[in-house]
Short mmCIF file of C-alpha atoms and ligand atoms in Angstrom, two decimals:
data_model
loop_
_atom_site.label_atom_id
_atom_site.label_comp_id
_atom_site.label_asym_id
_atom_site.label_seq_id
_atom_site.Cartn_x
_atom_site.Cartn_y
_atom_site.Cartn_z
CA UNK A 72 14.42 8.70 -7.51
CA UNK A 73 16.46 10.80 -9.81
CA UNK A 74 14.80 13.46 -12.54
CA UNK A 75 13.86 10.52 -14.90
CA UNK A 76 12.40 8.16 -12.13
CA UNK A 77 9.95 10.79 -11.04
CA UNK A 78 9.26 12.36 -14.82
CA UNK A 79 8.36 8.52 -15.66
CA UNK A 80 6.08 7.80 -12.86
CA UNK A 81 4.30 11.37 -13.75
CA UNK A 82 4.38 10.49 -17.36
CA UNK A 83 3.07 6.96 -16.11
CA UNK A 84 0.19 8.74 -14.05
CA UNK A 85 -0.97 11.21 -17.34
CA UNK A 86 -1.71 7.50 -19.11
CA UNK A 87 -4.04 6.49 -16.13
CA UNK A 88 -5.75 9.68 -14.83
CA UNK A 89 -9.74 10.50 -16.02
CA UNK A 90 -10.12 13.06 -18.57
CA UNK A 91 -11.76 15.20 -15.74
CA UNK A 92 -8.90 14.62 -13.65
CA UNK A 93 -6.84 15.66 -16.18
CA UNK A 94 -8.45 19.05 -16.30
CA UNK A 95 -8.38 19.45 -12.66
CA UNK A 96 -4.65 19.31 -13.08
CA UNK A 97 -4.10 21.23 -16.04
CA UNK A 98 -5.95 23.59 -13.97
CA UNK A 99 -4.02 23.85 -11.27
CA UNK A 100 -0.99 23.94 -12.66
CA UNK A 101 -1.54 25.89 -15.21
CA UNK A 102 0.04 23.93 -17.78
CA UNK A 103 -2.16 22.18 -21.05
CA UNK A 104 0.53 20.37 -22.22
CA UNK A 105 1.12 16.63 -22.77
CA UNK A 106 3.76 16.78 -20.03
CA UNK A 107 1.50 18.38 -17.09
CA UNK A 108 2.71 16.05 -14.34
CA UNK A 109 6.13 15.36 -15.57
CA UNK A 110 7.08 19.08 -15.77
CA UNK A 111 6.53 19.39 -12.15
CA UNK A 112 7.53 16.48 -11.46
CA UNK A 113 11.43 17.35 -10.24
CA UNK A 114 10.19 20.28 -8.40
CA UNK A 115 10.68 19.16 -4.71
CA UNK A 116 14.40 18.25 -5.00
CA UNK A 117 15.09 21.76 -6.27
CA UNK A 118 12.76 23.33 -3.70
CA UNK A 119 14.39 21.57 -0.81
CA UNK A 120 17.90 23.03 -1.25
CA UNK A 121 16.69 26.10 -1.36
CA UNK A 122 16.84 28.27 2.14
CA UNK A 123 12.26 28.46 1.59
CA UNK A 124 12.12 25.19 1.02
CA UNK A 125 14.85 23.60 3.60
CA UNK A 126 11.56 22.36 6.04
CA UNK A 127 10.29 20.04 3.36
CA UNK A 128 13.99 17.87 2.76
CA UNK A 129 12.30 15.19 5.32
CA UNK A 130 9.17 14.50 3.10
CA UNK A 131 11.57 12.95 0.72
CA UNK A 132 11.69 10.05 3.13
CA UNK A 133 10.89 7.98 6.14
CA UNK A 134 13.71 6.95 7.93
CA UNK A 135 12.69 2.76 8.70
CA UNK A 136 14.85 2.18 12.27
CA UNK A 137 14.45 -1.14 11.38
CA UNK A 138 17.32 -4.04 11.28
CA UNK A 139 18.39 -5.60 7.47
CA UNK A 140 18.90 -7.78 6.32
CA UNK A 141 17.72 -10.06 9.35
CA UNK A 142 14.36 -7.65 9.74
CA UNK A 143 12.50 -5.06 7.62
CA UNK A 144 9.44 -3.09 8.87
CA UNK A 145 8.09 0.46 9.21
CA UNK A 146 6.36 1.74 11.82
CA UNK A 147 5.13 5.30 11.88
CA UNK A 148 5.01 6.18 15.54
CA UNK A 149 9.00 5.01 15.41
CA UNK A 150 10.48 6.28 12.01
CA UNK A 151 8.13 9.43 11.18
CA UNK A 152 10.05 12.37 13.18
CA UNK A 153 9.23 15.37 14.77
CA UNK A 154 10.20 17.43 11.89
CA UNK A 155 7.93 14.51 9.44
CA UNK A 156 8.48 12.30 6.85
CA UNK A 157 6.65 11.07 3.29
CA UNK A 158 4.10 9.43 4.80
CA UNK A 159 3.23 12.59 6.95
CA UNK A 160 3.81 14.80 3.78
CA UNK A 161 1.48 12.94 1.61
CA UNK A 162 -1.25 13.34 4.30
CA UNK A 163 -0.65 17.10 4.23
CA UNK A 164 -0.48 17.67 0.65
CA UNK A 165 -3.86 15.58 0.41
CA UNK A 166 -5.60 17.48 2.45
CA UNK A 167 -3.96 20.82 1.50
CA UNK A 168 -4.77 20.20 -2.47
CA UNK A 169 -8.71 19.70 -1.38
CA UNK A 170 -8.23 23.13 0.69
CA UNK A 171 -10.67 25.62 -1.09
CA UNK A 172 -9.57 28.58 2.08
CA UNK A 173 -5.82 28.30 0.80
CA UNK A 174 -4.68 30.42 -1.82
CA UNK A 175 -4.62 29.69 -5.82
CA UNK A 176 -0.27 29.29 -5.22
CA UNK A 177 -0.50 26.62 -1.83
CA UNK A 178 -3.31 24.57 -3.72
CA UNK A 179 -0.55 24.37 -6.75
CA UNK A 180 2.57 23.63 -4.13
CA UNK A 181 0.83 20.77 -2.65
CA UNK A 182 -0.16 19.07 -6.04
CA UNK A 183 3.62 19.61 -7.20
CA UNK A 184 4.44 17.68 -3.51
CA UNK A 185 2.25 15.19 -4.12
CA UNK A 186 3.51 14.20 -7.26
CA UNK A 187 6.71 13.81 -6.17
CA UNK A 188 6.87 12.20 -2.67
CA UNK A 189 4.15 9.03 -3.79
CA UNK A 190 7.29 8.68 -6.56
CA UNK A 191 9.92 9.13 -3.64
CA UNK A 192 8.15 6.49 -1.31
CA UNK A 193 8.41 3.32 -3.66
CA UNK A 194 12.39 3.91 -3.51
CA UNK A 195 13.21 1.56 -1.37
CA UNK A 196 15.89 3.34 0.06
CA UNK A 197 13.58 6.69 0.95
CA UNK A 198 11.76 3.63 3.47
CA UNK A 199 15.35 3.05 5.39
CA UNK A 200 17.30 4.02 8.04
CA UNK A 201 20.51 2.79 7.77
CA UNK A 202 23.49 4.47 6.84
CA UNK A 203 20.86 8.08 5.80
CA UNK A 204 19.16 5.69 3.44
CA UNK A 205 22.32 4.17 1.82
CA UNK A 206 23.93 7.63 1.29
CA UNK A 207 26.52 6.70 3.46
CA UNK A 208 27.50 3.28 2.42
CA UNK A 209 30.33 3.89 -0.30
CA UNK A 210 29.98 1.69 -3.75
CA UNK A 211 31.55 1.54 -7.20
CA UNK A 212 28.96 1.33 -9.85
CA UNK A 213 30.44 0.22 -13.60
CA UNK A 214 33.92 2.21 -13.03
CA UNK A 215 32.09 4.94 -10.79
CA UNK A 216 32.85 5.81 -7.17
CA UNK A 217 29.49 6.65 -5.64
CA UNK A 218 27.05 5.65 -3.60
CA UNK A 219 24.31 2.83 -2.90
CA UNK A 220 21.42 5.66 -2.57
CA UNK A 221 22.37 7.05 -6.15
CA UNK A 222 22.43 4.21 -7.96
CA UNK A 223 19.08 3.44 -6.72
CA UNK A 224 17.59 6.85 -7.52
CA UNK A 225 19.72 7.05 -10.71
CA UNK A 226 22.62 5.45 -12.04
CA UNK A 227 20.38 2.22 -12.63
CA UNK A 228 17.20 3.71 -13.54
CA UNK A 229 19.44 5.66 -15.91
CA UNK A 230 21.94 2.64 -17.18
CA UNK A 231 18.73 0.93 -18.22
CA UNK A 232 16.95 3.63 -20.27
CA UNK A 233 20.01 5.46 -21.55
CA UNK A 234 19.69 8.99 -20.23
CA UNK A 235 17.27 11.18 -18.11
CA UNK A 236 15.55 13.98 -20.51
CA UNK A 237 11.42 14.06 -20.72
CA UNK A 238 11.61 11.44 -23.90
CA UNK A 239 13.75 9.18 -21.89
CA UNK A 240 10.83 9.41 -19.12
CA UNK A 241 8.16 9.17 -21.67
CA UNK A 242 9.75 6.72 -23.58
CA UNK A 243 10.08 4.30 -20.28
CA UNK A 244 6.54 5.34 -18.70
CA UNK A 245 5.08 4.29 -22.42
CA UNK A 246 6.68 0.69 -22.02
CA UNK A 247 5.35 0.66 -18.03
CA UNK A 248 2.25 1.75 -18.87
CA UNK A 249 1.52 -1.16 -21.40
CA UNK A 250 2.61 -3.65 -18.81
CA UNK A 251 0.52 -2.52 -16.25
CA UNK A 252 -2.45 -2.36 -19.01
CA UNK A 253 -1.69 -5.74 -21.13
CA UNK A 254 1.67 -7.03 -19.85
CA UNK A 255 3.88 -8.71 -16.90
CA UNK A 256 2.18 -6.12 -14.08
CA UNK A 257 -1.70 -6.95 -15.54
CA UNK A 258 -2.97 -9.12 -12.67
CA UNK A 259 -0.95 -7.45 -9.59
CA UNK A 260 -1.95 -4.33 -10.55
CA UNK A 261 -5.21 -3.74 -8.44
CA UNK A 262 -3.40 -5.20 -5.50
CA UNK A 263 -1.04 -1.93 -5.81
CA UNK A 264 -3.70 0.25 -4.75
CA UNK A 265 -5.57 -2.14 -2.33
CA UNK A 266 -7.37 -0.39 0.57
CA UNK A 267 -6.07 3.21 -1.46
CA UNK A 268 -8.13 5.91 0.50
CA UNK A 269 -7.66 9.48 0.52
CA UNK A 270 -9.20 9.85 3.91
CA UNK A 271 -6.66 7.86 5.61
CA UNK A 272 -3.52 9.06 3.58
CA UNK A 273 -1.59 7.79 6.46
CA UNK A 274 -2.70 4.29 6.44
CA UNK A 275 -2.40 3.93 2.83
CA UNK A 276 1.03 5.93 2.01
CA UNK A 277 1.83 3.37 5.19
CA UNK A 278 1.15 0.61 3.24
CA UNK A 279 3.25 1.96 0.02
CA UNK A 280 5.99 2.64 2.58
CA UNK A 281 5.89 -0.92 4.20
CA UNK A 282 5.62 -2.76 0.75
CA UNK A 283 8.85 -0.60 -0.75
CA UNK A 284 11.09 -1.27 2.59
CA UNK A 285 10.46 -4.93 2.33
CA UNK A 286 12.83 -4.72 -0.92
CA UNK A 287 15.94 -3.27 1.71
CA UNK A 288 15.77 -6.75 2.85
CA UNK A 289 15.17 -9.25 -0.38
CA UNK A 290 16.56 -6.94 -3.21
CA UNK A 291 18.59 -3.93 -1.73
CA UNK A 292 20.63 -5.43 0.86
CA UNK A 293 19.84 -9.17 0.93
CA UNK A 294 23.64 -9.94 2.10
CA UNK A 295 24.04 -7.43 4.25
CA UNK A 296 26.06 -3.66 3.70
CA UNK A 297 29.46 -5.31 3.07
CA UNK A 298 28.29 -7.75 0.31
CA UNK A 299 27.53 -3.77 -1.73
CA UNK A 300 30.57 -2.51 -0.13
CA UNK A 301 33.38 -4.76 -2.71
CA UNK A 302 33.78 -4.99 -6.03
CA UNK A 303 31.47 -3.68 -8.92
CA UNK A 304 27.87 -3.68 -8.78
CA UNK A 305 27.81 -3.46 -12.29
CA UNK A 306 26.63 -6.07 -13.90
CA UNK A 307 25.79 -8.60 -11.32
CA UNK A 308 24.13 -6.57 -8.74
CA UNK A 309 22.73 -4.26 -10.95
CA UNK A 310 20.50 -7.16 -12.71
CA UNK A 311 19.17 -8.33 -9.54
CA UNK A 312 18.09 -4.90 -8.71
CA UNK A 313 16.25 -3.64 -12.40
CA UNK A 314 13.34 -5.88 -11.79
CA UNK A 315 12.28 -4.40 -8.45
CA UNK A 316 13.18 -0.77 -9.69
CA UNK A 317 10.62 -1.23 -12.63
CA UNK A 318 8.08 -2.08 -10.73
CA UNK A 319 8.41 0.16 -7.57
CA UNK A 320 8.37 2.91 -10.95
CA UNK A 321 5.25 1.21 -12.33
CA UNK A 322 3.58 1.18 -8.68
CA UNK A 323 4.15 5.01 -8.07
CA UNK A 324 2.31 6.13 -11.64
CA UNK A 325 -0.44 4.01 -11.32
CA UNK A 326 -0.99 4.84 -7.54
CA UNK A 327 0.12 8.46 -8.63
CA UNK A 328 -3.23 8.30 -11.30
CA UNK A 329 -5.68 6.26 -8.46
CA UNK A 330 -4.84 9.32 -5.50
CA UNK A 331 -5.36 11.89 -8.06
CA UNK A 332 -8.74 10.61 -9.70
CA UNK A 333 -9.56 10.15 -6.08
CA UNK A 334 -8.78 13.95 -4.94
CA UNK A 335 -10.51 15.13 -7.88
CA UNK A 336 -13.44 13.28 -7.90
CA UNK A 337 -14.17 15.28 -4.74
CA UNK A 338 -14.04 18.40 -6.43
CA UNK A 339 -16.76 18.30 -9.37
N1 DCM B 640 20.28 14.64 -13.41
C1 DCM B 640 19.94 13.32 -13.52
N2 DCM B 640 20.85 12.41 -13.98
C2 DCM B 640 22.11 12.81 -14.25
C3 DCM B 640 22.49 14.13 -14.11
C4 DCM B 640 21.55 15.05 -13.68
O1 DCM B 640 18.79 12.96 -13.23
N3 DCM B 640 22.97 11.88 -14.68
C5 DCM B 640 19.27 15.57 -12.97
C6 DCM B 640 19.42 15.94 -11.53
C7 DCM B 640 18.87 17.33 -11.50
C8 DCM B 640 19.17 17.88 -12.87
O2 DCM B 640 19.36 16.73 -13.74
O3 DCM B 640 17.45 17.27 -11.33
C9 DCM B 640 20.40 18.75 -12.88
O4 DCM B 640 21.47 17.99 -12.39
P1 DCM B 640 22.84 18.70 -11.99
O5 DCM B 640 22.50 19.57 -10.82
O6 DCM B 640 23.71 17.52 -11.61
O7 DCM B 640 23.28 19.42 -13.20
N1 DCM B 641 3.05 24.56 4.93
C1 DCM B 641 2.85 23.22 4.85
N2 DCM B 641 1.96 22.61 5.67
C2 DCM B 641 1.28 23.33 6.57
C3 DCM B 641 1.48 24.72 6.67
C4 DCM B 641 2.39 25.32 5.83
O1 DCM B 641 3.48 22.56 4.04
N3 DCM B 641 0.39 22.67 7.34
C5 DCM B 641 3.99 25.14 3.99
C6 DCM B 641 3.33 26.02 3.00
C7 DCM B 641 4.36 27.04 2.69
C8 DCM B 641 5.30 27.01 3.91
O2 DCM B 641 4.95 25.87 4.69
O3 DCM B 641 5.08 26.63 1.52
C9 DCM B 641 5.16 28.22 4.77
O4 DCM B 641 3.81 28.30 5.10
P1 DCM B 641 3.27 29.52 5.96
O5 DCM B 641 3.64 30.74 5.20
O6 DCM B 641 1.79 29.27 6.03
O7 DCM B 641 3.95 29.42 7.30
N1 DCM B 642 17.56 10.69 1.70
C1 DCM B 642 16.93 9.57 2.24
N2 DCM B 642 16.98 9.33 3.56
C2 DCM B 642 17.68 10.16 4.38
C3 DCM B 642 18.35 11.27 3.85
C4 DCM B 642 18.28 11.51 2.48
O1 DCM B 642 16.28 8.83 1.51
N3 DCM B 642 17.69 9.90 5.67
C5 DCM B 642 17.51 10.90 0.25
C6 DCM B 642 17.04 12.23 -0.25
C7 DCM B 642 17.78 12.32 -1.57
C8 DCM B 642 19.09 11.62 -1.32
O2 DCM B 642 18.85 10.73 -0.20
O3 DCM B 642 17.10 11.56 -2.59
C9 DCM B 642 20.24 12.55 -0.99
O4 DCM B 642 19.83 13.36 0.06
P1 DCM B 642 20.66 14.67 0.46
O5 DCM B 642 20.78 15.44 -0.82
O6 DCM B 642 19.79 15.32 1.49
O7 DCM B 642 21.94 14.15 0.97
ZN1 ZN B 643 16.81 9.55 -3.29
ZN1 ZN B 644 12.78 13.49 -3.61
#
């Protein structure tokens, strides 16, 4: 996801957390204001181009080697790496966050990580393979020449909200966080973090990995690359997509809030 995917689902997180999670937070990052999670919440895609930070680009995502639109699936012995992937990166972060022998700056790194990569994983398009996760497959979006992974992370997210600054993100995560509390996401919501355990971060982030990929097939490429490949995605394709990229946002925040308030239960 783009800046205001991520600052939504940390924004969507802040509305779930406990109060003592909260603190544990503000704590560790050393930031008391309303925007604790969302201000780090961009941090990873700035780290990553940076010549420290070049060994975390593949947490961003886990490349699915799978075949769409015939066949979706992920499979971690198969699409993780050897240099690793989100679902690897999650596991590390987990247990580096809970790591009382690391020092006061690696404890803060891996809660900025975590924040970003369970936002990252419900992008569809950071669970797939093909063509570097759409980067590579060439699309004109409303008069724009770009391509099928940015409109995904942004030009869509950002067509429906009308910009990408904090309030955008708040503004968005404000509207997600009432349907997940008295709206259209009220009764799937516990099935979002079914079998959630921060013990087995691989099995779960798995699961939130699986679940977003399934979309390459149905939502993100349901005819195939060349159906994306002509004409303009805007309008027609980019109404079939908004519904799945509202609630892949609305999944992340609320799974976001359930791993922390799990990690920091741990910790009083
Ligand atoms: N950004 C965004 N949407 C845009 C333009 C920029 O989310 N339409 C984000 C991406 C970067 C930051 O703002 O996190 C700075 O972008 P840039 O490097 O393009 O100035
Ligand atoms: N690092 C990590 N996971 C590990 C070990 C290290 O993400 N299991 C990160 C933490 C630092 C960077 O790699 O940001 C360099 O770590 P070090 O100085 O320990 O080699
Ligand atoms: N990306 C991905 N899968 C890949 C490579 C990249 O999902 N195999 C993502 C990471 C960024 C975006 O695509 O969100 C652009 O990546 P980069 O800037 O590395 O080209
Ligand atoms: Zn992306
Ligand atoms: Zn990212």
């Amino acid at each position: 996801w783009g800046a205001l995917g991520h600052e939504t689902v940390a924004y969507i997180a802040q509305d779930f957390v406990k109060p003592t999670t909260k603190t544990w937070a503000q704590n560790i990052l050393d930031d008391t204001t309303t925007s604790y999670l969302a201000n780090v919440a961009t941090w990873a895609d700035a780290y990553r181009y940076t010549a420290a930070g070049a060994f975390s680009a593949p947490y961003h995502f886990i490349d699915a080697e799978d075949t769409p639109p015939s066949s979706c699936s992920v499979n971690y012995a198969r699409d993780c790496g050897t240099k690793g992937c989100s679902v690897s990166a999650i596991a590390n972060y987990t247990s580096r966050v809970q790591d009382a022998s690391l020092p006061d700056t690696e404890v803060t790194t891996a809660l900025k990580f975590i924040v970003h990569f369970v936002g990252d994983i419900t992008q569809p398009l950071h669970d797939e393979a093909l063509e570097v996760g759409g980067n590579d497959i060439d699309v004109t979006f409303d008069g724009t020449s770009t391509n099928l992974h940015h409109i995904w992370d942004t030009n869509m997210p950002e067509e429906l909200r009308g910009g990408y600054s904090l309030t955008d993100a708040r503004a968005w995560a404000t509207n997600l966080t009432s349907e997940i509390k008295a709206g259209a996401y009220k009764s799937e919501a516990a099935s979002w973090i079914s079998g959630l355990n921060i013990n087995d971060a691989v099995t779960t982030s798995m699961t939130w990995a699986t679940d977003a990929n399934a979309y390459i097939c149905s939502v993100v490429l349901p005819k195939g690359q060349s159906a994306v490949e002509s004409g303009d995605l805007y309008p027609t394709y980019y109404n079939s997509a908004i519904p799945t990229i509202e609630l892949q946002i609305a999944k992340a925040g609320y799974r976001l809030a359930k791993w922390l308030d799990a990690i920091a239960a741990g910790e009083w």
